[in-house]
Amino acid sequence: MNSKEDITIRRNSAENRNRGSRPGIRVGYSVLCCLLMLFFVTGTTAENLQGVSENAGVCIVVLGKAQVAGEQILLGQVAEISGANHMLREKIAALDIGSAPRPGKERRVPGRLVESTLKSCEWLPADTRTTVPDWIIVKRAFQTISETSLEGVFKAYIDRKTAGDETVVSNVKVRGVEPLPLGDIALTPLGHGGDYIKGKVTLRLAVTVAGEDQAQVSISGWVDRYIQAVCATRFIRRDAVLTPGDVGLKRINVSKAPNRIVFNPNQAVGKQLRSRVRAGECLRAHMLKDPPLIEKGDRVKIVAQSGGLSVSTMGIAKADGAMGDQIRVENVVSEKTVVGRIMAEGVVEVLF
């Protein structure tokens, strides 16, 4: 009997242990599920709370004075923004308040304009706090071109246009310099209003900032230009035909010399003087003329052409003349006087 009871008791004990282990497994599984649910719920709630907290208590404080760089006034340039996440902050800062003043100038912006702009933004958090003064003084940032740099531009232009001739620039004056917007400045010469650079020269420059036209600047100055000019080596009488030994070169300040000075000896040699010149006197273009191919009283050949027919006879020149000049000639046969053009030395073509 005892043995049977012991067996029964031991079996019952084993069955009780087996029954007790199953509820323990179920309890452990339930706890694990609860922990996982709590983790996900807590993480999602934290994220939501974080998004709310970033935009909670948004504060916009508009300053009484501010400076802007562009053509428009943006809220972020005239206000301090706090309590907003990055995206919301950028959206608030990009609000357009109006046109900026000209570079270097000021504009008074009424505070009610800023307030109405903010009230129209339905996307702002309801608890957004704003502080706006009655007026906002907005100044536009600017830059200028120094007169020293413009004077350098003027001198560089003169050097380039005078092809290396010796020049001295003085009494430089600049007009039209105004405050400019910020950005890269470019200067483009528009010309100096003359063919030959000497004496008083005025240069106009187009000013662009970041590729956009802004203004024109005028720079004027006196330019003393030194160059070799053709002069007489001796006293020469009127009507003389110049030879290479009659002319030479002398360095002169052409800015103070008469107009139409001759610079190339080849332009003088072989020419005839209209008036006498002194030794060392610079030659001018109006003093020179082509020497006559025909002189008054010379016997010439008179040529008359009509279509393919050509007739010639002899005549007497009634005046001096150079190539291409029209002179009167007398036909020695008919003793009639006609007008003809000098075609070569001793040849005159009759004009019909």
Coordinates of C-alpha atoms in Angstrom, one line a residue:
M1 CA 0.0 0.0 0.0
N2 CA 2.7 2.4 0.9
S3 CA 4.5 1.8 -2.3
K4 CA 1.3 2.6 -4.4
E5 CA 0.6 5.7 -2.4
D6 CA 4.1 7.0 -2.9
I7 CA 3.9 6.4 -6.6
T8 CA 0.6 8.2 -6.8
I9 CA 1.9 11.1 -4.8
R10 CA 5.0 11.4 -6.9
R11 CA 2.9 11.3 -10.1
N12 CA 0.6 14.0 -8.8
S13 CA 3.6 16.1 -7.8
A14 CA 5.0 15.9 -11.3
E15 CA 1.7 16.7 -12.9
N16 CA 1.3 19.7 -10.5
R17 CA 4.8 21.0 -11.6
N18 CA 3.9 20.7 -15.3
R19 CA 0.6 22.5 -14.7
G20 CA 2.4 25.3 -12.8
S21 CA 5.0 26.0 -15.6
R22 CA 2.4 26.8 -18.4
P23 CA 0.9 29.9 -16.6
G24 CA 4.5 31.2 -16.1
I25 CA 5.2 31.1 -19.8
R26 CA 2.0 32.9 -20.6
V27 CA 2.8 35.6 -18.1
G28 CA 6.3 36.1 -19.5
Y29 CA 5.0 36.4 -23.0
S30 CA 2.4 39.0 -22.0
V31 CA 5.0 41.1 -20.2
L32 CA 7.2 41.1 -23.3
C33 CA 4.3 42.2 -25.5
C34 CA 3.5 45.0 -23.0
L35 CA 7.1 46.2 -23.0
L36 CA 7.3 46.3 -26.8
M37 CA 4.0 48.2 -27.0
L38 CA 5.2 50.6 -24.4
F39 CA 8.4 51.2 -26.3
F40 CA 6.7 52.0 -29.6
V41 CA 4.0 54.1 -28.0
T42 CA 6.6 56.0 -26.0
G43 CA 8.8 56.6 -29.1
T44 CA 5.9 57.9 -31.2
T45 CA 4.7 60.1 -28.4
A46 CA 8.2 61.4 -27.9
E47 CA 8.5 62.3 -31.5
N48 CA 5.1 64.0 -31.5
L49 CA 6.0 65.9 -28.3
Q50 CA 9.3 66.9 -29.8
G51 CA 7.6 68.4 -33.0
V52 CA 5.1 70.2 -30.8
S53 CA 7.8 71.5 -28.4
E54 CA 9.9 72.8 -31.3
N55 CA 7.1 75.1 -32.6
A56 CA 5.6 75.7 -29.2
G57 CA 6.1 79.3 -28.0
V58 CA 7.2 80.8 -31.3
C59 CA 8.4 84.3 -30.7
I60 CA 9.0 87.0 -33.3
V61 CA 10.7 90.3 -32.2
V62 CA 10.8 92.9 -34.9
L63 CA 13.7 95.3 -34.5
G64 CA 13.4 99.1 -34.6
K65 CA 16.4 99.5 -36.9
A66 CA 17.9 97.0 -39.4
Q67 CA 20.0 96.8 -42.5
V68 CA 19.2 94.9 -45.7
A69 CA 21.3 94.0 -48.7
G70 CA 18.8 93.2 -51.5
E71 CA 16.0 95.0 -53.3
Q72 CA 13.3 93.5 -51.0
I73 CA 12.9 93.6 -47.2
L74 CA 12.5 90.1 -45.7
L75 CA 11.2 89.6 -42.2
G76 CA 14.3 87.5 -41.3
Q77 CA 16.4 90.6 -41.9
V78 CA 14.5 92.9 -39.5
A79 CA 13.4 90.4 -36.8
E80 CA 14.7 87.9 -34.3
I81 CA 12.8 84.5 -34.6
S82 CA 13.0 82.0 -31.8
G83 CA 11.0 78.8 -30.7
A84 CA 10.5 77.5 -34.2
N85 CA 12.1 74.5 -36.0
H86 CA 14.3 75.0 -38.9
M87 CA 11.7 74.7 -41.6
L88 CA 9.2 77.0 -39.9
R89 CA 11.9 79.5 -39.1
E90 CA 13.0 79.7 -42.8
K91 CA 9.3 80.2 -43.8
I92 CA 8.8 83.0 -41.4
A93 CA 12.1 84.7 -42.4
A94 CA 11.2 84.6 -46.1
L95 CA 8.1 86.8 -45.6
D96 CA 8.3 89.8 -47.9
I97 CA 7.7 93.2 -46.1
G98 CA 8.2 95.4 -49.1
S99 CA 10.7 97.1 -51.4
A100 CA 14.1 98.1 -49.9
P101 CA 15.3 101.7 -50.2
R102 CA 18.1 102.7 -52.7
P103 CA 21.6 101.7 -51.7
G104 CA 22.8 104.0 -48.8
K105 CA 19.3 105.3 -48.2
E106 CA 16.7 104.6 -45.4
R107 CA 13.0 103.7 -45.4
R108 CA 10.5 103.9 -42.5
V109 CA 8.3 100.8 -42.6
P110 CA 5.1 101.0 -40.5
G111 CA 4.8 98.3 -37.9
R112 CA 1.1 97.7 -38.8
L113 CA 2.3 96.5 -42.2
V114 CA 4.4 93.8 -40.5
E115 CA 1.5 92.9 -38.2
S116 CA -1.0 92.5 -41.0
T117 CA 1.5 90.4 -42.9
L118 CA 1.9 88.1 -39.9
K119 CA -1.9 87.9 -39.3
S120 CA -2.4 86.8 -42.9
C121 CA -0.2 83.7 -42.3
E122 CA -2.7 81.0 -41.2
W123 CA 0.1 78.5 -40.9
L124 CA 1.7 80.2 -37.9
P125 CA 1.1 78.5 -34.6
A126 CA -1.8 79.9 -32.7
D127 CA 0.3 80.8 -29.6
T128 CA 2.9 82.7 -31.7
R129 CA 4.0 85.8 -29.8
T130 CA 5.0 89.0 -31.7
T131 CA 6.6 92.2 -30.7
V132 CA 6.4 94.9 -33.4
P133 CA 7.4 98.6 -33.0
D134 CA 5.4 101.4 -34.5
W135 CA 8.1 102.0 -37.1
I136 CA 11.1 100.1 -38.5
I137 CA 13.9 102.1 -39.9
V138 CA 15.5 100.0 -42.7
K139 CA 18.8 101.0 -44.3
R140 CA 20.1 99.6 -47.5
A141 CA 23.7 98.3 -47.5
F142 CA 25.9 99.8 -50.2
Q143 CA 29.4 100.1 -51.7
T144 CA 31.2 102.8 -53.6
I145 CA 34.0 103.1 -56.1
S146 CA 36.9 105.2 -54.8
E147 CA 38.1 108.1 -56.8
T148 CA 41.6 106.8 -56.6
S149 CA 40.7 103.5 -58.3
L150 CA 38.7 105.5 -61.0
E151 CA 41.8 107.7 -61.6
G152 CA 43.8 104.5 -62.1
V153 CA 41.3 103.3 -64.6
F154 CA 41.5 106.6 -66.5
K155 CA 45.3 106.5 -66.6
A156 CA 45.3 102.9 -67.8
Y157 CA 42.9 103.8 -70.6
I158 CA 45.1 106.7 -71.7
D159 CA 48.2 104.5 -71.7
R160 CA 46.4 101.9 -73.8
K161 CA 45.1 104.4 -76.4
T162 CA 48.3 106.4 -76.8
A163 CA 50.2 103.2 -77.8
G164 CA 53.1 103.7 -75.5
D165 CA 53.7 107.4 -76.0
E166 CA 54.9 109.4 -73.0
T167 CA 52.0 110.9 -71.2
V168 CA 51.4 112.9 -68.0
V169 CA 47.9 113.0 -66.6
S170 CA 46.8 115.8 -64.3
N171 CA 43.8 117.6 -62.8
V172 CA 41.6 114.4 -62.8
K173 CA 38.0 115.0 -61.8
V174 CA 35.3 112.3 -61.3
R175 CA 31.6 112.9 -61.7
G176 CA 28.6 110.6 -61.2
V177 CA 29.9 108.4 -58.4
E178 CA 26.9 107.1 -56.3
P179 CA 26.3 104.4 -53.7
L180 CA 25.9 101.0 -55.4
P181 CA 24.3 97.8 -54.3
L182 CA 26.5 95.0 -53.1
G183 CA 28.0 92.7 -55.6
D184 CA 30.9 92.4 -58.2
I185 CA 31.5 95.7 -59.9
A186 CA 32.5 95.9 -63.6
L187 CA 33.5 99.1 -65.5
T188 CA 33.2 99.3 -69.3
P189 CA 34.7 102.3 -71.2
L190 CA 32.2 104.0 -73.5
G191 CA 34.7 106.2 -75.3
H192 CA 36.4 109.6 -74.8
G193 CA 34.6 111.6 -77.4
G194 CA 37.6 112.3 -79.7
D195 CA 39.9 110.8 -82.3
Y196 CA 43.3 111.9 -80.9
I197 CA 44.0 111.8 -77.2
K198 CA 45.7 115.0 -76.0
G199 CA 44.8 118.0 -73.9
K200 CA 41.5 117.8 -72.0
V201 CA 40.1 114.2 -72.3
T202 CA 36.7 113.0 -70.8
L203 CA 36.1 109.3 -70.5
R204 CA 32.7 107.8 -69.8
L205 CA 32.3 104.5 -68.0
A206 CA 29.3 102.2 -67.7
V207 CA 29.0 100.7 -64.2
T208 CA 27.4 97.3 -63.7
V209 CA 27.0 95.3 -60.4
A210 CA 26.4 91.6 -60.6
G211 CA 25.8 92.0 -64.4
E212 CA 23.1 94.6 -64.0
D213 CA 23.5 98.2 -65.3
Q214 CA 23.6 100.7 -62.4
A215 CA 25.1 104.1 -63.5
Q216 CA 27.6 106.0 -65.7
V217 CA 30.7 107.7 -64.4
S218 CA 32.5 110.6 -66.1
I219 CA 36.2 111.0 -65.6
S220 CA 38.0 114.0 -67.1
G221 CA 41.6 115.1 -66.9
W222 CA 44.4 117.0 -68.8
V223 CA 46.7 114.8 -70.8
D224 CA 50.2 116.1 -71.8
R225 CA 51.3 113.9 -74.6
Y226 CA 54.9 113.9 -75.8
I227 CA 55.7 112.7 -79.3
Q228 CA 58.2 113.1 -82.2
A229 CA 56.9 115.6 -84.7
V230 CA 58.3 116.7 -88.1
C231 CA 60.1 120.1 -88.1
A232 CA 62.2 122.1 -90.5
T233 CA 66.0 121.7 -90.1
R234 CA 66.6 125.2 -91.6
F235 CA 64.9 128.3 -92.9
I236 CA 63.0 127.3 -96.1
R237 CA 61.4 129.7 -98.6
R238 CA 57.8 129.5 -99.9
D239 CA 57.2 127.2 -102.9
A240 CA 60.3 125.1 -102.1
V241 CA 59.9 121.3 -102.6
L242 CA 61.0 119.6 -99.4
T243 CA 63.9 117.1 -99.5
P244 CA 64.9 114.5 -96.8
G245 CA 67.5 116.9 -95.5
D246 CA 65.0 119.7 -95.0
V247 CA 63.1 117.9 -92.3
G248 CA 63.8 116.2 -89.0
L249 CA 62.1 115.0 -85.8
K250 CA 61.7 116.9 -82.5
R251 CA 60.0 115.8 -79.3
I252 CA 57.1 118.1 -78.5
N253 CA 54.1 118.3 -76.2
V254 CA 51.3 118.0 -78.8
S255 CA 48.7 118.9 -76.2
K256 CA 50.0 122.5 -76.4
A257 CA 51.0 122.5 -80.1
P258 CA 48.8 123.7 -83.0
N259 CA 46.4 121.3 -84.7
R260 CA 47.3 119.1 -87.7
I261 CA 50.9 118.6 -86.8
V262 CA 52.8 116.3 -89.2
F263 CA 54.4 113.2 -87.4
N264 CA 55.7 111.2 -90.4
P265 CA 58.6 112.6 -92.5
N266 CA 57.2 110.7 -95.5
Q267 CA 54.2 113.0 -95.4
A268 CA 56.4 116.1 -95.9
V269 CA 59.2 115.0 -98.2
G270 CA 58.3 115.8 -101.8
K271 CA 55.7 118.3 -100.8
Q272 CA 55.8 122.0 -101.7
L273 CA 55.6 124.7 -99.0
R274 CA 52.7 127.1 -99.2
S275 CA 54.6 129.5 -96.9
R276 CA 58.1 129.9 -95.6
V277 CA 59.2 128.1 -92.4
R278 CA 61.8 128.9 -89.7
A279 CA 64.4 126.5 -88.5
G280 CA 63.0 124.2 -85.8
E281 CA 59.4 125.1 -86.7
C282 CA 57.0 122.1 -86.7
L283 CA 55.2 121.5 -90.0
R284 CA 51.4 121.3 -90.2
A285 CA 49.3 119.7 -92.9
H286 CA 47.9 123.0 -94.2
M287 CA 51.5 124.3 -94.9
L288 CA 52.1 121.6 -97.5
K289 CA 50.7 120.9 -101.0
D290 CA 51.6 118.6 -103.9
P291 CA 54.2 120.3 -106.2
P292 CA 52.8 121.2 -109.7
L293 CA 53.2 118.7 -112.5
I294 CA 52.6 121.6 -114.9
E295 CA 53.6 125.2 -114.5
K296 CA 52.1 128.3 -116.3
G297 CA 53.5 128.6 -119.8
D298 CA 54.6 125.0 -120.1
R299 CA 53.8 123.3 -123.4
V300 CA 51.4 120.4 -122.8
K301 CA 49.7 117.6 -124.7
I302 CA 46.0 118.1 -124.9
V303 CA 44.0 114.9 -125.2
A304 CA 40.3 114.6 -126.1
Q305 CA 38.5 111.3 -125.9
S306 CA 35.0 110.3 -127.0
G307 CA 34.1 106.6 -126.8
G308 CA 36.9 104.7 -128.5
L309 CA 38.2 107.7 -130.4
S310 CA 41.2 109.7 -129.0
V311 CA 42.5 113.0 -130.5
S312 CA 45.5 114.9 -129.2
T313 CA 47.2 118.2 -130.0
M314 CA 49.6 120.7 -128.4
G315 CA 48.7 123.5 -126.1
I316 CA 50.1 126.1 -123.6
A317 CA 49.2 125.9 -119.9
K318 CA 47.7 129.1 -118.5
A319 CA 48.2 128.1 -114.8
D320 CA 50.1 125.9 -112.5
G321 CA 48.6 122.6 -111.5
A322 CA 49.2 119.3 -109.7
M323 CA 47.8 115.9 -110.4
G324 CA 44.1 116.0 -110.8
D325 CA 43.8 119.8 -110.8
Q326 CA 41.8 121.5 -113.5
I327 CA 43.6 124.2 -115.4
R328 CA 43.0 126.3 -118.6
V329 CA 45.1 125.5 -121.6
E330 CA 45.3 127.2 -125.1
N331 CA 45.1 125.1 -128.2
V332 CA 48.1 126.3 -130.3
V333 CA 46.3 125.2 -133.6
S334 CA 42.9 126.7 -133.0
E335 CA 44.1 129.3 -130.5
K336 CA 41.0 128.5 -128.4
T337 CA 41.3 128.2 -124.6
V338 CA 39.7 125.1 -123.0
V339 CA 39.5 123.6 -119.5
G340 CA 41.2 120.2 -118.8
R341 CA 42.3 118.0 -115.9
I342 CA 46.0 117.2 -115.4
M343 CA 46.4 113.4 -115.9
A344 CA 50.2 113.2 -115.8
E345 CA 53.2 115.4 -116.1
G346 CA 52.7 117.5 -119.3
V347 CA 49.3 115.8 -120.1
V348 CA 45.9 117.5 -119.9
E349 CA 42.6 115.8 -120.7
V350 CA 39.9 118.0 -122.1
L351 CA 36.6 118.0 -120.3
F352 CA 33.4 117.8 -122.3

